[in-house]
PDB file of N, CA and C in Angstrom:
ATOM      1  N   MET A   1      16.981 -22.630 -22.091  1.00  0.00           N
ATOM      2  CA  MET A   1      16.430 -21.802 -21.036  1.00  0.00           C
ATOM      3  C   MET A   1      17.399 -21.754 -19.857  1.00  0.00           C
ATOM      4  N   ALA A   2      17.443 -20.616 -19.214  1.00  0.00           N
ATOM      5  CA  ALA A   2      18.327 -20.463 -18.061  1.00  0.00           C
ATOM      6  C   ALA A   2      17.652 -21.001 -16.806  1.00  0.00           C
ATOM      7  N   HIS A   3      18.403 -21.763 -16.016  1.00  0.00           N
ATOM      8  CA  HIS A   3      17.893 -22.309 -14.767  1.00  0.00           C
ATOM      9  C   HIS A   3      18.827 -21.899 -13.645  1.00  0.00           C
ATOM     10  N   PRO A   4      18.254 -21.602 -12.472  1.00  0.00           N
ATOM     11  CA  PRO A   4      19.116 -21.246 -11.346  1.00  0.00           C
ATOM     12  C   PRO A   4      19.914 -22.460 -10.861  1.00  0.00           C
ATOM     13  N   LYS A   5      21.171 -22.221 -10.527  1.00  0.00           N
ATOM     14  CA  LYS A   5      22.009 -23.317 -10.044  1.00  0.00           C
ATOM     15  C   LYS A   5      21.660 -23.666  -8.598  1.00  0.00           C
ATOM     16  N   ARG A   6      21.251 -22.646  -7.811  1.00  0.00           N
ATOM     17  CA  ARG A   6      20.873 -22.853  -6.422  1.00  0.00           C
ATOM     18  C   ARG A   6      19.496 -22.246  -6.167  1.00  0.00           C
ATOM     19  N   LYS A   7      18.796 -22.801  -5.201  1.00  0.00           N
ATOM     20  CA  LYS A   7      17.486 -22.263  -4.816  1.00  0.00           C
ATOM     21  C   LYS A   7      17.693 -20.933  -4.086  1.00  0.00           C
ATOM     22  N   ILE A   8      16.900 -19.947  -4.453  1.00  0.00           N
ATOM     23  CA  ILE A   8      16.945 -18.656  -3.766  1.00  0.00           C
ATOM     24  C   ILE A   8      16.100 -18.773  -2.500  1.00  0.00           C
ATOM     25  N   SER A   9      16.693 -18.428  -1.370  1.00  0.00           N
ATOM     26  CA  SER A   9      15.967 -18.552  -0.100  1.00  0.00           C
ATOM     27  C   SER A   9      14.858 -17.492  -0.015  1.00  0.00           C
ATOM     28  N   LYS A  10      13.911 -17.731   0.851  1.00  0.00           N
ATOM     29  CA  LYS A  10      12.795 -16.784   1.025  1.00  0.00           C
ATOM     30  C   LYS A  10      13.297 -15.428   1.504  1.00  0.00           C
ATOM     31  N   THR A  11      14.293 -15.454   2.360  1.00  0.00           N
ATOM     32  CA  THR A  11      14.841 -14.201   2.879  1.00  0.00           C
ATOM     33  C   THR A  11      15.486 -13.385   1.771  1.00  0.00           C
ATOM     34  N   ARG A  12      16.293 -14.038   0.958  1.00  0.00           N
ATOM     35  CA  ARG A  12      16.973 -13.341  -0.134  1.00  0.00           C
ATOM     36  C   ARG A  12      15.955 -12.812  -1.150  1.00  0.00           C
ATOM     37  N   ARG A  13      14.958 -13.619  -1.451  1.00  0.00           N
ATOM     38  CA  ARG A  13      13.902 -13.200  -2.378  1.00  0.00           C
ATOM     39  C   ARG A  13      13.154 -11.988  -1.834  1.00  0.00           C
ATOM     40  N   ASP A  14      12.816 -12.022  -0.549  1.00  0.00           N
ATOM     41  CA  ASP A  14      12.064 -10.924   0.055  1.00  0.00           C
ATOM     42  C   ASP A  14      12.901  -9.660   0.175  1.00  0.00           C
ATOM     43  N   LYS A  15      14.199  -9.804   0.381  1.00  0.00           N
ATOM     44  CA  LYS A  15      15.076  -8.632   0.411  1.00  0.00           C
ATOM     45  C   LYS A  15      15.060  -7.920  -0.932  1.00  0.00           C
ATOM     46  N   ARG A  16      15.056  -8.685  -1.996  1.00  0.00           N
ATOM     47  CA  ARG A  16      15.039  -8.101  -3.333  1.00  0.00           C
ATOM     48  C   ARG A  16      13.725  -7.355  -3.589  1.00  0.00           C
ATOM     49  N   ARG A  17      12.637  -7.847  -3.018  1.00  0.00           N
ATOM     50  CA  ARG A  17      11.316  -7.277  -3.279  1.00  0.00           C
ATOM     51  C   ARG A  17      10.935  -6.132  -2.346  1.00  0.00           C
ATOM     52  N   THR A  18      11.844  -5.695  -1.482  1.00  0.00           N
ATOM     53  CA  THR A  18      11.483  -4.637  -0.530  1.00  0.00           C
ATOM     54  C   THR A  18      11.155  -3.324  -1.213  1.00  0.00           C
ATOM     55  N   HIS A  19      11.643  -3.110  -2.423  1.00  0.00           N
ATOM     56  CA  HIS A  19      11.420  -1.835  -3.103  1.00  0.00           C
ATOM     57  C   HIS A  19      10.126  -1.817  -3.899  1.00  0.00           C
ATOM     58  N   TYR A  20       9.458  -2.968  -4.028  1.00  0.00           N
ATOM     59  CA  TYR A  20       8.194  -3.020  -4.755  1.00  0.00           C
ATOM     60  C   TYR A  20       7.087  -2.621  -3.802  1.00  0.00           C
ATOM     61  N   LYS A  21       6.666  -1.361  -3.850  1.00  0.00           N
ATOM     62  CA  LYS A  21       5.663  -0.872  -2.917  1.00  0.00           C
ATOM     63  C   LYS A  21       4.540  -0.200  -3.685  1.00  0.00           C
ATOM     64  N   ALA A  22       3.355  -0.317  -3.176  1.00  0.00           N
ATOM     65  CA  ALA A  22       2.219   0.414  -3.738  1.00  0.00           C
ATOM     66  C   ALA A  22       2.199   1.798  -3.098  1.00  0.00           C
ATOM     67  N   THR A  23       2.036   2.818  -3.917  1.00  0.00           N
ATOM     68  CA  THR A  23       1.986   4.176  -3.398  1.00  0.00           C
ATOM     69  C   THR A  23       0.532   4.624  -3.290  1.00  0.00           C
ATOM     70  N   ALA A  24       0.240   5.337  -2.254  1.00  0.00           N
ATOM     71  CA  ALA A  24      -1.117   5.861  -2.066  1.00  0.00           C
ATOM     72  C   ALA A  24      -1.318   7.053  -2.997  1.00  0.00           C
ATOM     73  N   PRO A  25      -2.476   7.164  -3.643  1.00  0.00           N
ATOM     74  CA  PRO A  25      -2.710   8.294  -4.540  1.00  0.00           C
ATOM     75  C   PRO A  25      -2.816   9.598  -3.759  1.00  0.00           C
ATOM     76  N   GLN A  26      -2.308  10.673  -4.362  1.00  0.00           N
ATOM     77  CA  GLN A  26      -2.391  11.976  -3.717  1.00  0.00           C
ATOM     78  C   GLN A  26      -3.796  12.535  -3.911  1.00  0.00           C
ATOM     79  N   ILE A  27      -4.377  12.983  -2.833  1.00  0.00           N
ATOM     80  CA  ILE A  27      -5.737  13.502  -2.860  1.00  0.00           C
ATOM     81  C   ILE A  27      -5.692  15.013  -2.698  1.00  0.00           C
ATOM     82  N   ALA A  28      -6.399  15.709  -3.570  1.00  0.00           N
ATOM     83  CA  ALA A  28      -6.493  17.164  -3.498  1.00  0.00           C
ATOM     84  C   ALA A  28      -7.899  17.536  -3.051  1.00  0.00           C
ATOM     85  N   THR A  29      -8.066  18.756  -2.588  1.00  0.00           N
ATOM     86  CA  THR A  29      -9.371  19.272  -2.216  1.00  0.00           C
ATOM     87  C   THR A  29      -9.689  20.455  -3.117  1.00  0.00           C
ATOM     88  N   CYS A  30     -10.858  20.423  -3.735  1.00  0.00           N
ATOM     89  CA  CYS A  30     -11.261  21.495  -4.646  1.00  0.00           C
ATOM     90  C   CYS A  30     -11.510  22.768  -3.843  1.00  0.00           C
ATOM     91  N   PRO A  31     -10.925  23.899  -4.257  1.00  0.00           N
ATOM     92  CA  PRO A  31     -11.139  25.143  -3.504  1.00  0.00           C
ATOM     93  C   PRO A  31     -12.576  25.657  -3.617  1.00  0.00           C
ATOM     94  N   THR A  32     -13.273  25.318  -4.684  1.00  0.00           N
ATOM     95  CA  THR A  32     -14.632  25.821  -4.893  1.00  0.00           C
ATOM     96  C   THR A  32     -15.668  24.991  -4.152  1.00  0.00           C
ATOM     97  N   THR A  33     -15.599  23.661  -4.314  1.00  0.00           N
ATOM     98  CA  THR A  33     -16.630  22.783  -3.763  1.00  0.00           C
ATOM     99  C   THR A  33     -16.219  22.087  -2.475  1.00  0.00           C
ATOM    100  N   GLY A  34     -14.920  21.995  -2.210  1.00  0.00           N
ATOM    101  CA  GLY A  34     -14.439  21.265  -1.047  1.00  0.00           C
ATOM    102  C   GLY A  34     -14.421  19.763  -1.263  1.00  0.00           C
ATOM    103  N   GLU A  35     -14.675  19.320  -2.496  1.00  0.00           N
ATOM    104  CA  GLU A  35     -14.713  17.902  -2.849  1.00  0.00           C
ATOM    105  C   GLU A  35     -13.286  17.350  -2.936  1.00  0.00           C
ATOM    106  N   ALA A  36     -13.077  16.141  -2.417  1.00  0.00           N
ATOM    107  CA  ALA A  36     -11.777  15.474  -2.520  1.00  0.00           C
ATOM    108  C   ALA A  36     -11.693  14.777  -3.872  1.00  0.00           C
ATOM    109  N   HIS A  37     -10.557  14.923  -4.559  1.00  0.00           N
ATOM    110  CA  HIS A  37     -10.366  14.315  -5.878  1.00  0.00           C
ATOM    111  C   HIS A  37      -8.887  14.081  -6.125  1.00  0.00           C
ATOM    112  N   LEU A  38      -8.570  13.325  -7.165  1.00  0.00           N
ATOM    113  CA  LEU A  38      -7.179  13.093  -7.530  1.00  0.00           C
ATOM    114  C   LEU A  38      -6.602  14.340  -8.191  1.00  0.00           C
ATOM    115  N   TYR A  39      -5.310  14.566  -7.985  1.00  0.00           N
ATOM    116  CA  TYR A  39      -4.640  15.697  -8.627  1.00  0.00           C
ATOM    117  C   TYR A  39      -4.688  15.561 -10.145  1.00  0.00           C
ATOM    118  N   HIS A  40      -4.789  16.666 -10.840  1.00  0.00           N
ATOM    119  CA  HIS A  40      -4.775  16.738 -12.307  1.00  0.00           C
ATOM    120  C   HIS A  40      -5.920  15.947 -12.925  1.00  0.00           C
ATOM    121  N   ARG A  41      -7.040  15.835 -12.223  1.00  0.00           N
ATOM    122  CA  ARG A  41      -8.211  15.144 -12.752  1.00  0.00           C
ATOM    123  C   ARG A  41      -9.433  16.022 -12.540  1.00  0.00           C
ATOM    124  N   ALA A  42     -10.324  16.016 -13.514  1.00  0.00           N
ATOM    125  CA  ALA A  42     -11.601  16.695 -13.354  1.00  0.00           C
ATOM    126  C   ALA A  42     -12.512  15.811 -12.509  1.00  0.00           C
ATOM    127  N   HIS A  43     -13.468  16.433 -11.800  1.00  0.00           N
ATOM    128  CA  HIS A  43     -14.376  15.659 -10.965  1.00  0.00           C
ATOM    129  C   HIS A  43     -15.779  16.255 -11.024  1.00  0.00           C
ATOM    130  N   TRP A  44     -16.771  15.364 -10.899  1.00  0.00           N
ATOM    131  CA  TRP A  44     -18.170  15.772 -10.924  1.00  0.00           C
ATOM    132  C   TRP A  44     -18.625  16.118  -9.512  1.00  0.00           C
ATOM    133  N   HIS A  45     -19.421  17.174  -9.397  1.00  0.00           N
ATOM    134  CA  HIS A  45     -20.019  17.546  -8.121  1.00  0.00           C
ATOM    135  C   HIS A  45     -21.347  18.221  -8.409  1.00  0.00           C
ATOM    136  N   GLU A  46     -22.434  17.575  -7.984  1.00  0.00           N
ATOM    137  CA  GLU A  46     -23.793  18.097  -8.146  1.00  0.00           C
ATOM    138  C   GLU A  46     -24.102  18.453  -9.599  1.00  0.00           C
ATOM    139  N   GLY A  47     -23.758  17.554 -10.516  1.00  0.00           N
ATOM    140  CA  GLY A  47     -24.094  17.739 -11.921  1.00  0.00           C
ATOM    141  C   GLY A  47     -23.174  18.666 -12.692  1.00  0.00           C
ATOM    142  N   LYS A  48     -22.090  19.096 -12.099  1.00  0.00           N
ATOM    143  CA  LYS A  48     -21.137  19.979 -12.773  1.00  0.00           C
ATOM    144  C   LYS A  48     -19.766  19.331 -12.762  1.00  0.00           C
ATOM    145  N   LEU A  49     -19.033  19.490 -13.866  1.00  0.00           N
ATOM    146  CA  LEU A  49     -17.676  18.968 -13.972  1.00  0.00           C
ATOM    147  C   LEU A  49     -16.702  20.088 -13.659  1.00  0.00           C
ATOM    148  N   TYR A  50     -15.903  19.903 -12.611  1.00  0.00           N
ATOM    149  CA  TYR A  50     -14.946  20.921 -12.175  1.00  0.00           C
ATOM    150  C   TYR A  50     -13.528  20.485 -12.506  1.00  0.00           C
ATOM    151  N   TYR A  51     -12.695  21.457 -12.865  1.00  0.00           N
ATOM    152  CA  TYR A  51     -11.256  21.244 -13.012  1.00  0.00           C
ATOM    153  C   TYR A  51     -10.557  22.516 -12.583  1.00  0.00           C
ATOM    154  N   ARG A  52      -9.686  22.413 -11.616  1.00  0.00           N
ATOM    155  CA  ARG A  52      -8.934  23.534 -11.056  1.00  0.00           C
ATOM    156  C   ARG A  52      -9.857  24.647 -10.561  1.00  0.00           C
ATOM    157  N   GLY A  53     -10.979  24.242  -9.966  1.00  0.00           N
ATOM    158  CA  GLY A  53     -11.896  25.210  -9.359  1.00  0.00           C
ATOM    159  C   GLY A  53     -12.856  25.868 -10.322  1.00  0.00           C
ATOM    160  N   GLN A  54     -12.807  25.514 -11.608  1.00  0.00           N
ATOM    161  CA  GLN A  54     -13.685  26.132 -12.595  1.00  0.00           C
ATOM    162  C   GLN A  54     -14.630  25.092 -13.170  1.00  0.00           C
ATOM    163  N   VAL A  55     -15.835  25.526 -13.529  1.00  0.00           N
ATOM    164  CA  VAL A  55     -16.832  24.631 -14.110  1.00  0.00           C
ATOM    165  C   VAL A  55     -16.518  24.446 -15.587  1.00  0.00           C
ATOM    166  N   LEU A  56     -16.372  23.187 -16.014  1.00  0.00           N
ATOM    167  CA  LEU A  56     -16.147  22.888 -17.424  1.00  0.00           C
ATOM    168  C   LEU A  56     -17.451  22.523 -18.110  1.00  0.00           C
ATOM    169  N   ILE A  57     -18.248  21.650 -17.485  1.00  0.00           N
ATOM    170  CA  ILE A  57     -19.512  21.198 -18.055  1.00  0.00           C
ATOM    171  C   ILE A  57     -20.578  21.345 -16.987  1.00  0.00           C
ATOM    172  N   ASP A  58     -21.699  21.925 -17.372  1.00  0.00           N
ATOM    173  CA  ASP A  58     -22.808  22.104 -16.440  1.00  0.00           C
ATOM    174  C   ASP A  58     -24.007  21.319 -16.959  1.00  0.00           C
ATOM    175  N   ASN A  59     -24.261  20.148 -16.388  1.00  0.00           N
ATOM    176  CA  ASN A  59     -25.380  19.305 -16.834  1.00  0.00           C
ATOM    177  C   ASN A  59     -26.676  19.633 -16.100  1.00  0.00           C
ATOM    178  N   THR A  60     -26.644  20.481 -15.089  1.00  0.00           N
ATOM    179  CA  THR A  60     -27.863  20.788 -14.362  1.00  0.00           C
ATOM    180  C   THR A  60     -28.849  21.546 -15.233  1.00  0.00           C
ATOM    181  N   GLU A  61     -28.377  22.434 -16.103  1.00  0.00           N
ATOM    182  CA  GLU A  61     -29.267  23.184 -17.002  1.00  0.00           C
ATOM    183  C   GLU A  61     -29.890  22.251 -18.027  1.00  0.00           C
ATOM    184  N   ALA A  62     -29.114  21.302 -18.557  1.00  0.00           N
ATOM    185  CA  ALA A  62     -29.625  20.375 -19.587  1.00  0.00           C
ATOM    186  C   ALA A  62     -30.707  19.485 -18.988  1.00  0.00           C
ATOM    187  N   VAL A  63     -30.554  19.054 -17.754  1.00  0.00           N
ATOM    188  CA  VAL A  63     -31.536  18.186 -17.120  1.00  0.00           C
ATOM    189  C   VAL A  63     -32.833  18.958 -16.861  1.00  0.00           C
ATOM    190  N   GLU A  64     -32.733  20.214 -16.444  1.00  0.00           N
ATOM    191  CA  GLU A  64     -33.922  21.021 -16.175  1.00  0.00           C
ATOM    192  C   GLU A  64     -34.715  21.302 -17.458  1.00  0.00           C
ATOM    193  N   ASN A  65     -34.030  21.518 -18.578  1.00  0.00           N
ATOM    194  CA  ASN A  65     -34.706  21.809 -19.841  1.00  0.00           C
ATOM    195  C   ASN A  65     -35.425  20.596 -20.393  1.00  0.00           C
ATOM    196  N   VAL A  66     -34.903  19.408 -20.143  1.00  0.00           N
ATOM    197  CA  VAL A  66     -35.504  18.187 -20.666  1.00  0.00           C
ATOM    198  C   VAL A  66     -36.799  17.873 -19.915  1.00  0.00           C
ATOM    199  N   ALA A  67     -36.816  18.081 -18.620  1.00  0.00           N
ATOM    200  CA  ALA A  67     -37.983  17.693 -17.790  1.00  0.00           C
ATOM    201  C   ALA A  67     -39.152  18.610 -17.962  1.00  0.00           C
TER     202      ALA A  67
END
């Protein structure tokens, strides 16, 4: 196994880690509903699944028929 010959100081270690950053997710706003969501993701709003401003799945009709 490889072992370091010298101890790496905290400063040197932290300098190396400066590029490891968490990025904040990009948030989009739906043009139809105004709901905030992640880019390239479908999102639910009031029982409907929206993607790019269009309804993909409408569960409101299914719920009304069952009751």
